[in-house]
mmCIF file of C-alpha atoms and ligand atoms in Angstrom:
data_model
loop_
_atom_site.group_PDB
_atom_site.id
_atom_site.type_symbol
_atom_site.label_atom_id
_atom_site.label_comp_id
_atom_site.label_asym_id
_atom_site.label_seq_id
_atom_site.Cartn_x
_atom_site.Cartn_y
_atom_site.Cartn_z
ATOM 1 C CA MET G 1 0.068 0.051 -0.042
ATOM 2 C CA THR G 2 0.884 3.631 -0.456
ATOM 3 C CA GLY G 3 0.717 6.806 1.749
ATOM 4 C CA VAL G 4 -2.242 9.392 1.249
ATOM 5 C CA ILE G 5 -0.002 11.716 -0.899
ATOM 6 C CA GLU G 6 0.496 8.846 -3.324
ATOM 7 C CA ARG G 7 -2.861 7.397 -3.486
ATOM 8 C CA TYR G 8 -4.641 11.003 -3.867
ATOM 9 C CA ARG G 9 -1.642 13.518 -5.498
ATOM 10 C CA GLU G 10 -4.097 14.546 -8.139
ATOM 11 C CA GLU G 11 -6.532 15.713 -5.639
ATOM 12 C CA LEU G 12 -3.477 17.258 -3.235
ATOM 13 C CA PRO G 13 -0.884 20.275 -3.855
ATOM 14 C CA PHE G 14 1.920 18.049 -4.294
ATOM 15 C CA GLY G 15 3.604 17.370 -7.851
ATOM 16 C CA ALA G 16 5.795 14.717 -9.021
ATOM 17 C CA ASP G 17 9.125 16.122 -7.516
ATOM 18 C CA ASP G 18 8.308 17.601 -4.369
ATOM 19 C CA PRO G 19 9.788 15.344 -1.370
ATOM 20 C CA ILE G 20 7.346 13.197 0.291
ATOM 21 C CA VAL G 21 7.301 12.356 4.095
ATOM 22 C CA SER G 22 5.054 9.268 4.377
ATOM 23 C CA LEU G 23 4.914 6.442 6.934
ATOM 24 C CA GLU G 24 2.069 4.721 4.396
ATOM 25 C CA GLU G 25 -0.794 6.221 6.631
ATOM 26 C CA GLY G 26 -4.305 5.908 5.185
ATOM 27 C CA SER G 27 -6.222 3.093 3.629
ATOM 28 C CA THR G 28 -7.499 2.263 6.911
ATOM 29 C CA PRO G 29 -10.252 -0.331 7.625
ATOM 30 C CA LEU G 30 -13.988 0.054 7.515
ATOM 31 C CA VAL G 31 -15.685 -2.679 9.268
ATOM 32 C CA PRO G 32 -19.159 -3.027 9.617
ATOM 33 C CA ALA G 33 -20.755 -2.669 13.359
ATOM 34 C CA PRO G 34 -23.788 -4.969 13.539
ATOM 35 C CA ALA G 35 -24.329 -4.715 17.257
ATOM 36 C CA LEU G 36 -24.692 -0.951 16.687
ATOM 37 C CA SER G 37 -26.671 -1.389 13.774
ATOM 38 C CA ALA G 38 -28.972 -3.465 15.171
ATOM 39 C CA ILE G 39 -29.675 -0.805 18.217
ATOM 40 C CA VAL G 40 -30.237 2.289 15.822
ATOM 41 C CA ASP G 41 -31.793 0.424 13.022
ATOM 42 C CA ALA G 42 -29.245 1.796 10.418
ATOM 43 C CA GLU G 43 -26.310 0.100 8.676
ATOM 44 C CA VAL G 44 -23.443 1.725 11.003
ATOM 45 C CA LEU G 45 -19.570 1.362 9.814
ATOM 46 C CA LEU G 46 -16.756 2.099 11.580
ATOM 47 C CA LYS G 47 -13.542 4.039 9.686
ATOM 48 C CA LEU G 48 -10.752 2.829 12.092
ATOM 49 C CA GLU G 49 -8.479 5.740 11.988
ATOM 50 C CA GLY G 50 -6.396 4.217 14.992
ATOM 51 C CA ALA G 51 -4.985 2.049 12.273
ATOM 52 C CA ASN G 52 -2.837 4.817 11.169
ATOM 53 C CA PRO G 53 1.001 4.429 11.628
ATOM 54 C CA THR G 54 0.760 6.519 15.052
ATOM 55 C CA GLY G 55 -2.470 5.158 15.963
ATOM 56 C CA SER G 56 -4.824 8.227 15.035
ATOM 57 C CA PHE G 57 -6.177 10.263 12.141
ATOM 58 C CA LYS G 58 -3.538 12.904 12.618
ATOM 59 C CA ASP G 59 -1.044 10.975 10.090
ATOM 60 C CA ARG G 60 -3.133 11.802 7.219
ATOM 61 C CA GLY G 61 -2.449 15.585 8.084
ATOM 62 C CA MET G 62 1.026 15.352 9.138
ATOM 63 C CA THR G 63 2.175 13.581 5.730
ATOM 64 C CA CYS G 64 0.959 16.668 4.447
ATOM 65 C CA ALA G 65 2.212 19.328 6.832
ATOM 66 C CA VAL G 66 5.621 17.688 6.928
ATOM 67 C CA SER G 67 6.128 17.126 3.228
ATOM 68 C CA ALA G 68 5.138 20.800 2.520
ATOM 69 C CA ALA G 69 7.484 21.988 5.435
ATOM 70 C CA MET G 70 10.269 20.139 3.790
ATOM 71 C CA ARG G 71 9.371 21.696 0.447
ATOM 72 C CA GLU G 72 9.757 25.149 2.095
ATOM 73 C CA GLY G 73 13.009 24.146 3.377
ATOM 74 C CA ALA G 74 11.792 24.388 6.937
ATOM 75 C CA HIS G 75 14.319 22.534 9.817
ATOM 76 C CA ALA G 76 11.898 22.404 12.509
ATOM 77 C CA VAL G 77 8.102 22.072 13.148
ATOM 78 C CA ILE G 78 6.017 22.749 16.176
ATOM 79 C CA CYS G 79 2.593 22.344 17.586
ATOM 80 C CA ALA G 80 0.367 22.490 20.505
ATOM 81 C CA SER G 81 -1.707 19.289 21.225
ATOM 82 C CA THR G 82 -3.790 17.578 23.627
ATOM 83 C CA GLY G 83 -1.645 14.198 22.441
ATOM 84 C CA ASN G 84 -2.333 12.833 19.338
ATOM 85 C CA THR G 85 -0.769 15.743 16.731
ATOM 86 C CA ALA G 86 2.117 15.664 19.248
ATOM 87 C CA ALA G 87 2.929 12.038 18.475
ATOM 88 C CA SER G 88 2.034 12.244 14.827
ATOM 89 C CA ALA G 89 4.369 15.562 14.593
ATOM 90 C CA ALA G 90 7.211 13.972 16.225
ATOM 91 C CA ALA G 91 7.108 10.401 14.184
ATOM 92 C CA TYR G 92 7.030 12.506 10.837
ATOM 93 C CA ALA G 93 9.744 14.711 11.948
ATOM 94 C CA ALA G 94 11.785 12.049 12.960
ATOM 95 C CA ARG G 95 11.253 10.205 9.553
ATOM 96 C CA ALA G 96 12.015 13.616 7.677
ATOM 97 C CA GLY G 97 15.265 14.389 10.193
ATOM 98 C CA LEU G 98 13.484 17.525 11.168
ATOM 99 C CA THR G 99 13.497 19.133 14.944
ATOM 100 C CA ALA G 100 10.072 18.866 16.575
ATOM 101 C CA GLY G 101 8.710 20.686 19.453
ATOM 102 C CA VAL G 102 5.358 19.795 21.315
ATOM 103 C CA ILE G 103 3.534 21.768 23.687
ATOM 104 C CA VAL G 104 1.179 19.919 25.525
ATOM 105 C CA PRO G 105 -1.283 20.743 28.720
ATOM 106 C CA GLU G 106 1.005 19.516 31.777
ATOM 107 C CA GLY G 107 -0.687 16.322 33.199
ATOM 108 C CA LYS G 108 -3.684 16.477 30.820
ATOM 109 C CA ILE G 109 -2.504 14.015 28.049
ATOM 110 C CA ALA G 110 -2.784 10.176 27.739
ATOM 111 C CA THR G 111 0.283 8.295 28.702
ATOM 112 C CA GLY G 112 0.470 6.290 25.250
ATOM 113 C CA LYS G 113 0.930 9.702 23.636
ATOM 114 C CA LEU G 114 3.226 11.212 25.928
ATOM 115 C CA ALA G 115 5.519 8.058 25.351
ATOM 116 C CA GLN G 116 5.330 8.221 21.702
ATOM 117 C CA ALA G 117 6.503 12.263 21.766
ATOM 118 C CA LEU G 118 9.075 11.261 23.728
ATOM 119 C CA ILE G 119 10.467 8.228 22.096
ATOM 120 C CA HIS G 120 10.334 10.072 18.780
ATOM 121 C CA GLY G 121 13.082 12.405 20.135
ATOM 122 C CA ALA G 122 10.435 15.524 20.318
ATOM 123 C CA ARG G 123 11.168 18.389 22.718
ATOM 124 C CA VAL G 124 8.424 18.030 24.823
ATOM 125 C CA VAL G 125 7.050 21.131 26.450
ATOM 126 C CA ALA G 126 4.389 20.668 29.362
ATOM 127 C CA LEU G 127 2.705 23.958 29.714
ATOM 128 C CA ARG G 128 0.917 25.006 33.052
ATOM 129 C CA GLY G 129 -2.096 25.880 30.886
ATOM 130 C CA ASN G 130 -4.741 24.327 28.664
ATOM 131 C CA PHE G 131 -4.575 23.425 25.249
ATOM 132 C CA ASP G 132 -6.073 26.757 24.219
ATOM 133 C CA GLN G 133 -3.626 28.801 25.755
ATOM 134 C CA ALA G 134 -0.849 26.519 24.364
ATOM 135 C CA LEU G 135 -1.817 26.903 20.530
ATOM 136 C CA ALA G 136 -2.234 30.877 21.232
ATOM 137 C CA LEU G 137 1.106 30.858 22.450
ATOM 138 C CA VAL G 138 2.690 28.766 19.829
ATOM 139 C CA ARG G 139 0.720 30.927 17.027
ATOM 140 C CA GLU G 140 2.654 34.146 18.174
ATOM 141 C CA LEU G 141 5.944 31.991 18.738
ATOM 142 C CA VAL G 142 6.059 30.803 15.236
ATOM 143 C CA GLU G 143 5.575 34.605 14.392
ATOM 144 C CA ARG G 144 9.119 35.225 16.217
ATOM 145 C CA HIS G 145 10.809 32.027 14.636
ATOM 146 C CA PRO G 146 11.142 30.129 11.412
ATOM 147 C CA ILE G 147 9.512 27.144 12.761
ATOM 148 C CA ALA G 148 6.703 25.498 10.811
ATOM 149 C CA LEU G 149 3.436 25.241 12.605
ATOM 150 C CA VAL G 150 1.769 21.965 12.275
ATOM 151 C CA ASN G 151 -1.287 22.229 14.038
ATOM 152 C CA SER G 152 -4.748 21.917 11.580
ATOM 153 C CA VAL G 153 -4.521 25.870 11.306
ATOM 154 C CA ASN G 154 -2.033 24.763 8.954
ATOM 155 C CA LYS G 155 -4.067 24.040 5.542
ATOM 156 C CA PHE G 156 -1.966 21.066 4.459
ATOM 157 C CA ARG G 157 -3.406 19.330 7.635
ATOM 158 C CA LEU G 158 -6.748 19.514 6.398
ATOM 159 C CA GLU G 159 -5.414 18.719 2.476
ATOM 160 C CA GLY G 160 -4.219 15.079 4.080
ATOM 161 C CA GLN G 161 -7.084 14.765 6.550
ATOM 162 C CA LYS G 162 -9.848 15.204 3.548
ATOM 163 C CA THR G 163 -8.554 11.606 1.995
ATOM 164 C CA ALA G 164 -10.528 9.938 4.695
ATOM 165 C CA ALA G 165 -13.687 11.286 3.061
ATOM 166 C CA PHE G 166 -12.194 10.281 -0.650
ATOM 167 C CA GLU G 167 -11.603 6.679 0.946
ATOM 168 C CA LEU G 168 -15.125 6.335 2.222
ATOM 169 C CA LEU G 169 -16.553 7.345 -0.961
ATOM 170 C CA ASP G 170 -14.408 5.326 -3.017
ATOM 171 C CA GLU G 171 -15.270 2.206 -1.083
ATOM 172 C CA LEU G 172 -19.035 3.055 -0.425
ATOM 173 C CA GLY G 173 -20.064 4.888 -3.379
ATOM 174 C CA GLU G 174 -22.297 6.888 -0.964
ATOM 175 C CA LEU G 175 -23.195 7.618 2.711
ATOM 176 C CA ASP G 176 -26.097 9.463 4.419
ATOM 177 C CA ALA G 177 -24.418 10.629 7.414
ATOM 178 C CA LEU G 178 -20.938 10.935 9.341
ATOM 179 C CA CYS G 179 -20.574 10.623 13.006
ATOM 180 C CA ILE G 180 -17.196 12.645 14.432
ATOM 181 C CA PRO G 181 -15.798 13.855 17.506
ATOM 182 C CA VAL G 182 -15.134 17.423 17.512
ATOM 183 C CA GLY G 183 -12.263 19.342 19.487
ATOM 184 C CA ASN G 184 -10.394 21.986 17.528
ATOM 185 C CA ALA G 185 -12.872 21.185 14.659
ATOM 186 C CA GLY G 186 -10.218 20.443 11.845
ATOM 187 C CA ASN G 187 -11.118 17.208 11.094
ATOM 188 C CA ILE G 188 -14.859 18.106 10.513
ATOM 189 C CA THR G 189 -13.651 20.482 8.394
ATOM 190 C CA ALA G 190 -11.361 18.395 6.380
ATOM 191 C CA TYR G 191 -13.871 15.472 5.742
ATOM 192 C CA TRP G 192 -16.374 18.154 4.357
ATOM 193 C CA GLN G 193 -13.995 19.517 2.152
ATOM 194 C CA GLY G 194 -13.170 16.364 0.968
ATOM 195 C CA PHE G 195 -16.930 15.493 0.424
ATOM 196 C CA HIS G 196 -17.642 18.790 -0.990
ATOM 197 C CA GLU G 197 -14.814 18.627 -3.610
ATOM 198 C CA ARG G 198 -16.170 15.086 -4.791
ATOM 199 C CA GLY G 199 -19.822 16.533 -4.782
ATOM 200 C CA ALA G 200 -21.125 14.596 -2.136
ATOM 201 C CA ALA G 201 -23.157 15.939 0.707
ATOM 202 C CA PRO G 202 -23.472 13.437 3.608
ATOM 203 C CA ARG G 203 -25.062 14.618 6.769
ATOM 204 C CA MET G 204 -22.180 15.877 9.183
ATOM 205 C CA LEU G 205 -22.610 15.001 12.526
ATOM 206 C CA GLY G 206 -20.252 16.450 15.126
ATOM 207 C CA PHE G 207 -20.255 15.777 18.813
ATOM 208 C CA GLN G 208 -18.585 17.343 21.600
ATOM 209 C CA ALA G 209 -18.192 16.588 25.219
ATOM 210 C CA GLU G 210 -20.649 18.265 27.604
ATOM 211 C CA GLY G 211 -17.934 20.082 29.295
ATOM 212 C CA ALA G 212 -16.050 21.161 26.652
ATOM 213 C CA ALA G 213 -18.849 22.030 23.998
ATOM 214 C CA PRO G 214 -18.226 25.960 22.659
ATOM 215 C CA LEU G 215 -19.834 25.107 19.227
ATOM 216 C CA VAL G 216 -22.769 23.833 21.087
ATOM 217 C CA SER G 217 -23.497 26.363 23.483
ATOM 218 C CA GLY G 218 -22.121 28.995 20.885
ATOM 219 C CA HIS G 219 -19.250 30.882 23.317
ATOM 220 C CA PRO G 220 -15.835 29.620 24.249
ATOM 221 C CA VAL G 221 -15.318 27.604 27.134
ATOM 222 C CA GLU G 222 -12.679 29.243 29.249
ATOM 223 C CA GLU G 223 -11.919 25.758 31.549
ATOM 224 C CA PRO G 224 -12.817 22.926 29.309
ATOM 225 C CA GLU G 225 -13.392 19.712 31.466
ATOM 226 C CA THR G 226 -13.963 16.097 30.151
ATOM 227 C CA ILE G 227 -12.453 12.406 30.477
ATOM 228 C CA ALA G 228 -11.816 12.487 26.530
ATOM 229 C CA SER G 229 -8.710 14.631 27.151
ATOM 230 C CA ALA G 230 -8.250 14.616 23.306
ATOM 231 C CA ILE G 231 -10.990 16.745 22.860
ATOM 232 C CA ARG G 232 -10.814 19.193 26.106
ATOM 233 C CA ILE G 233 -10.754 22.163 23.907
ATOM 234 C CA GLY G 234 -12.922 25.461 24.736
ATOM 235 C CA ARG G 235 -11.710 27.629 21.646
ATOM 236 C CA PRO G 236 -11.672 25.837 18.237
ATOM 237 C CA ALA G 237 -9.401 27.347 15.778
ATOM 238 C CA ARG G 238 -11.788 25.951 12.767
ATOM 239 C CA TRP G 239 -15.052 27.021 14.437
ATOM 240 C CA GLU G 240 -16.708 28.830 11.642
ATOM 241 C CA GLU G 241 -15.677 26.267 8.977
ATOM 242 C CA ALA G 242 -17.213 23.665 11.537
ATOM 243 C CA ILE G 243 -20.433 25.611 11.521
ATOM 244 C CA SER G 244 -20.291 25.706 8.301
ATOM 245 C CA ALA G 245 -19.824 22.352 7.195
ATOM 246 C CA THR G 246 -22.971 21.235 9.806
ATOM 247 C CA VAL G 247 -25.216 24.116 8.128
ATOM 248 C CA ASP G 248 -24.014 23.256 4.223
ATOM 249 C CA SER G 249 -24.656 19.449 5.090
ATOM 250 C CA ARG G 250 -27.913 19.720 7.027
ATOM 251 C CA GLY G 251 -26.025 18.179 10.166
ATOM 252 C CA GLU G 252 -25.431 19.464 13.581
ATOM 253 C CA ILE G 253 -22.987 19.454 16.216
ATOM 254 C CA ARG G 254 -24.059 18.327 19.667
ATOM 255 C CA ALA G 255 -23.152 17.178 23.080
ATOM 256 C CA VAL G 256 -22.440 14.086 24.827
ATOM 257 C CA SER G 257 -22.025 13.889 28.540
ATOM 258 C CA ASP G 258 -18.557 11.978 29.943
ATOM 259 C CA GLN G 259 -20.990 9.061 30.895
ATOM 260 C CA GLU G 260 -22.157 8.520 27.579
ATOM 261 C CA ILE G 261 -18.623 8.627 26.072
ATOM 262 C CA LEU G 262 -17.819 6.132 28.632
ATOM 263 C CA ASP G 263 -20.548 3.868 28.120
ATOM 264 C CA ALA G 264 -19.658 3.923 24.283
ATOM 265 C CA TYR G 265 -16.304 3.297 24.629
ATOM 266 C CA ARG G 266 -16.985 0.041 26.521
ATOM 267 C CA MET G 267 -19.878 -0.964 24.450
ATOM 268 C CA LEU G 268 -17.379 -0.596 21.301
ATOM 269 C CA ALA G 269 -14.916 -2.689 22.903
ATOM 270 C CA ALA G 270 -17.014 -5.435 24.568
ATOM 271 C CA GLY G 271 -19.877 -5.598 21.550
ATOM 272 C CA GLU G 272 -17.744 -4.724 18.319
ATOM 273 C CA GLY G 273 -14.205 -5.755 19.265
ATOM 274 C CA VAL G 274 -13.056 -2.344 18.708
ATOM 275 C CA PHE G 275 -11.012 -0.854 21.101
ATOM 276 C CA CYS G 276 -10.590 3.018 20.712
ATOM 277 C CA GLU G 277 -9.442 5.895 23.111
ATOM 278 C CA PRO G 278 -12.495 7.871 24.830
ATOM 279 C CA ALA G 279 -12.604 10.809 22.496
ATOM 280 C CA SER G 280 -13.118 8.493 19.708
ATOM 281 C CA ALA G 281 -16.501 6.788 21.489
ATOM 282 C CA ALA G 282 -18.030 10.432 21.187
ATOM 283 C CA SER G 283 -19.253 9.631 17.578
ATOM 284 C CA VAL G 284 -20.850 6.694 18.685
ATOM 285 C CA ALA G 285 -22.153 8.286 22.086
ATOM 286 C CA GLY G 286 -23.484 10.907 20.014
ATOM 287 C CA LEU G 287 -25.446 8.397 17.322
ATOM 288 C CA LEU G 288 -26.540 6.093 20.357
ATOM 289 C CA ARG G 289 -28.158 9.311 22.137
ATOM 290 C CA TYR G 290 -29.607 11.050 19.330
ATOM 291 C CA GLY G 291 -30.310 8.110 17.012
ATOM 292 C CA ALA G 292 -29.579 7.996 13.343
ATOM 293 C CA ASP G 293 -32.472 9.870 12.200
ATOM 294 C CA SER G 294 -33.673 8.923 8.772
ATOM 295 C CA ALA G 295 -30.083 8.354 7.646
ATOM 296 C CA ARG G 296 -29.720 4.518 6.437
ATOM 297 C CA ARG G 297 -26.166 4.258 6.089
ATOM 298 C CA VAL G 298 -23.818 6.173 8.768
ATOM 299 C CA VAL G 299 -20.117 6.010 9.267
ATOM 300 C CA CYS G 300 -18.864 6.690 12.695
ATOM 301 C CA VAL G 301 -15.161 8.069 12.585
ATOM 302 C CA ILE G 302 -13.316 6.356 15.233
ATOM 303 C CA THR G 303 -10.402 8.775 15.553
ATOM 304 C CA GLY G 304 -7.774 7.426 17.721
ATOM 305 C CA HIS G 305 -6.797 3.749 19.197
ATOM 306 C CA GLY G 306 -7.581 2.622 22.804
ATOM 307 C CA LEU G 307 -3.746 1.824 23.305
ATOM 308 C CA LYS G 308 -3.123 5.211 23.583
ATOM 309 C CA ASP G 309 -5.064 5.963 26.759
ATOM 310 C CA PRO G 310 -4.461 2.247 28.937
ATOM 311 C CA GLN G 311 -5.441 3.797 32.320
ATOM 312 C CA THR G 312 -8.734 4.864 31.271
ATOM 313 C CA ALA G 313 -9.557 1.395 29.817
ATOM 314 C CA ILE G 314 -8.155 -0.163 33.050
ATOM 315 C CA ASP G 315 -10.256 2.395 35.554
ATOM 316 C CA SER G 316 -12.948 1.707 33.101
ATOM 317 C CA ALA G 317 -13.300 -1.905 32.766
ATOM 318 C CA ALA G 318 -12.633 -2.596 36.772
ATOM 319 C CA ALA G 319 -15.607 -0.107 37.205
ATOM 320 C CA GLY G 320 -17.885 -2.194 35.137
ATOM 321 C CA GLY G 321 -20.301 -1.351 32.729
ATOM 322 C CA PRO G 322 -23.831 -1.541 31.010
ATOM 323 C CA VAL G 323 -22.911 -3.998 28.322
ATOM 324 C CA GLY G 324 -21.726 -6.505 31.155
ATOM 325 C CA VAL G 325 -18.169 -5.973 31.071
ATOM 326 C CA ALA G 326 -16.495 -8.323 33.950
ATOM 327 C CA GLY G 327 -14.603 -5.873 35.959
ATOM 328 C CA GLY G 328 -10.963 -6.466 37.846
ATOM 329 C CA ILE G 329 -8.598 -8.993 37.399
ATOM 330 C CA VAL G 330 -8.969 -12.388 38.967
ATOM 331 C CA SER G 331 -5.859 -13.225 41.241
ATOM 332 C CA CYS G 332 -4.614 -16.946 41.306
ATOM 333 C CA GLU G 333 -2.597 -19.625 42.963
ATOM 334 C CA ALA G 334 -0.417 -21.393 40.346
ATOM 335 C CA GLU G 335 -2.367 -24.819 41.218
ATOM 336 C CA LEU G 336 -5.025 -26.450 39.033
ATOM 337 C CA GLY G 337 -7.984 -26.511 41.596
ATOM 338 C CA ALA G 338 -7.261 -22.791 42.155
ATOM 339 C CA LEU G 339 -7.104 -22.106 38.265
ATOM 340 C CA GLU G 340 -10.397 -24.202 37.421
ATOM 341 C CA GLN G 341 -12.103 -21.965 40.289
ATOM 342 C CA ALA G 342 -10.699 -18.687 38.653
ATOM 343 C CA VAL G 343 -11.671 -19.378 35.169
ATOM 344 C CA LEU G 344 -15.158 -20.999 35.885
ATOM 345 C CA GLY G 345 -16.201 -19.793 39.249
HETATM 346 N N1 F0G T 401 -10.493 12.353 18.261
HETATM 347 C C1 F0G T 401 -9.064 12.371 18.774
HETATM 348 C C2 F0G T 401 -8.545 11.098 19.299
HETATM 349 C C3 F0G T 401 -8.289 13.525 18.832
HETATM 350 O O1 F0G T 401 -6.798 13.582 19.124
HETATM 351 C C4 F0G T 401 -8.866 14.953 18.264
HETATM 352 C C5 F0G T 401 -7.964 16.122 18.317
HETATM 353 C C6 F0G T 401 -9.998 14.581 17.962
HETATM 354 C C7 F0G T 401 -10.837 13.751 17.950
HETATM 355 C C8 F0G T 401 -10.668 16.059 17.400
HETATM 356 O O2 F0G T 401 -10.250 16.606 16.017
HETATM 357 O O3 F0G T 401 -9.512 18.612 16.850
HETATM 358 O O4 F0G T 401 -9.843 18.006 14.693
HETATM 359 O O5 F0G T 401 -11.746 18.510 16.030
HETATM 360 N N2 F0G T 401 -6.607 16.290 18.839
HETATM 361 C C9 F0G T 401 -5.970 17.226 18.701
HETATM 362 C C10 F0G T 401 -4.779 16.994 19.221
HETATM 363 C C11 F0G T 401 -6.674 18.279 19.324
HETATM 364 O O6 F0G T 401 -3.745 17.712 19.529
HETATM 365 O O7 F0G T 401 -4.072 15.846 19.010
HETATM 366 P P1 F0G T 401 -10.242 17.950 15.800
#
């Protein structure tokens, strides 16, 4: 397989001689979700973006942002991040031989993402502030220094991420609705751009966490809070674009509670065999809460892999759930009788 630039070069702003930095991202699985389909009475499919090289959809955008940075002769890239952009920027910078700086809210990003940024050799800056503050500061920083900003305010990020919409259309022909988690609002903007460029118009159904839902309330949230740390964002950079996408597609941006996110997270893992991170489950939580409306075929974007955030999985499994997840771990002596008891009891 090839990466997204090679696969969709004619629809992307890259020429045949441009340098391409790729980890063969994209071409991710689109799997049917029979349990969910039965619940909402529609054909539901899951686009597994956690299958990208660094475990999230960011890689589609990062191959483009880092390739463009190389073309422009940059030596360094930087981003503010709730974790996944940091992991992806660190990996693609390492691949390209560039220096990477990642600015993350201190103590607020999942362990796996921090591990990725560190092992890929990025300079990890833990900011005593939230994502919105980090992004505002980093935008000022790049005004003063020749460092390429690879957040989704960079148009190449959207160019890359729109390829997920192309893949859906190439595989399905058509779909009625797309359920997608919304944080900084780059991804919903990118999907809509991709659909629009191909003349398609599925309803864009975006979901934010209740404690971080500025696009639902209509005003910025100064202190966003949610278990879904990836979308703990109160001032989305692509605000207007996300609103346009939903208006133009006759869609909507709505809120789901942390409890609904965790229920969907466990349901996906135990009922569909798909382990995602909490933010990704917001798309499914939204579908479960608000229903499929009249949509016959719905795609839920599963934005990041569950292994990004092992602690939430362990805590959540131990707490048990509405779908009968067996909680905790059974401790056992190294003896057959005890094992029988542990396994069957
Ligand atoms: N899902 C996951 C797993 C994410 O990491 C993000 C954003 C989103 C959904 C929302 O996408 O911001 O384009 O609306 N993560 C960014 C980051 C903010 O820094 O990794 P969005």
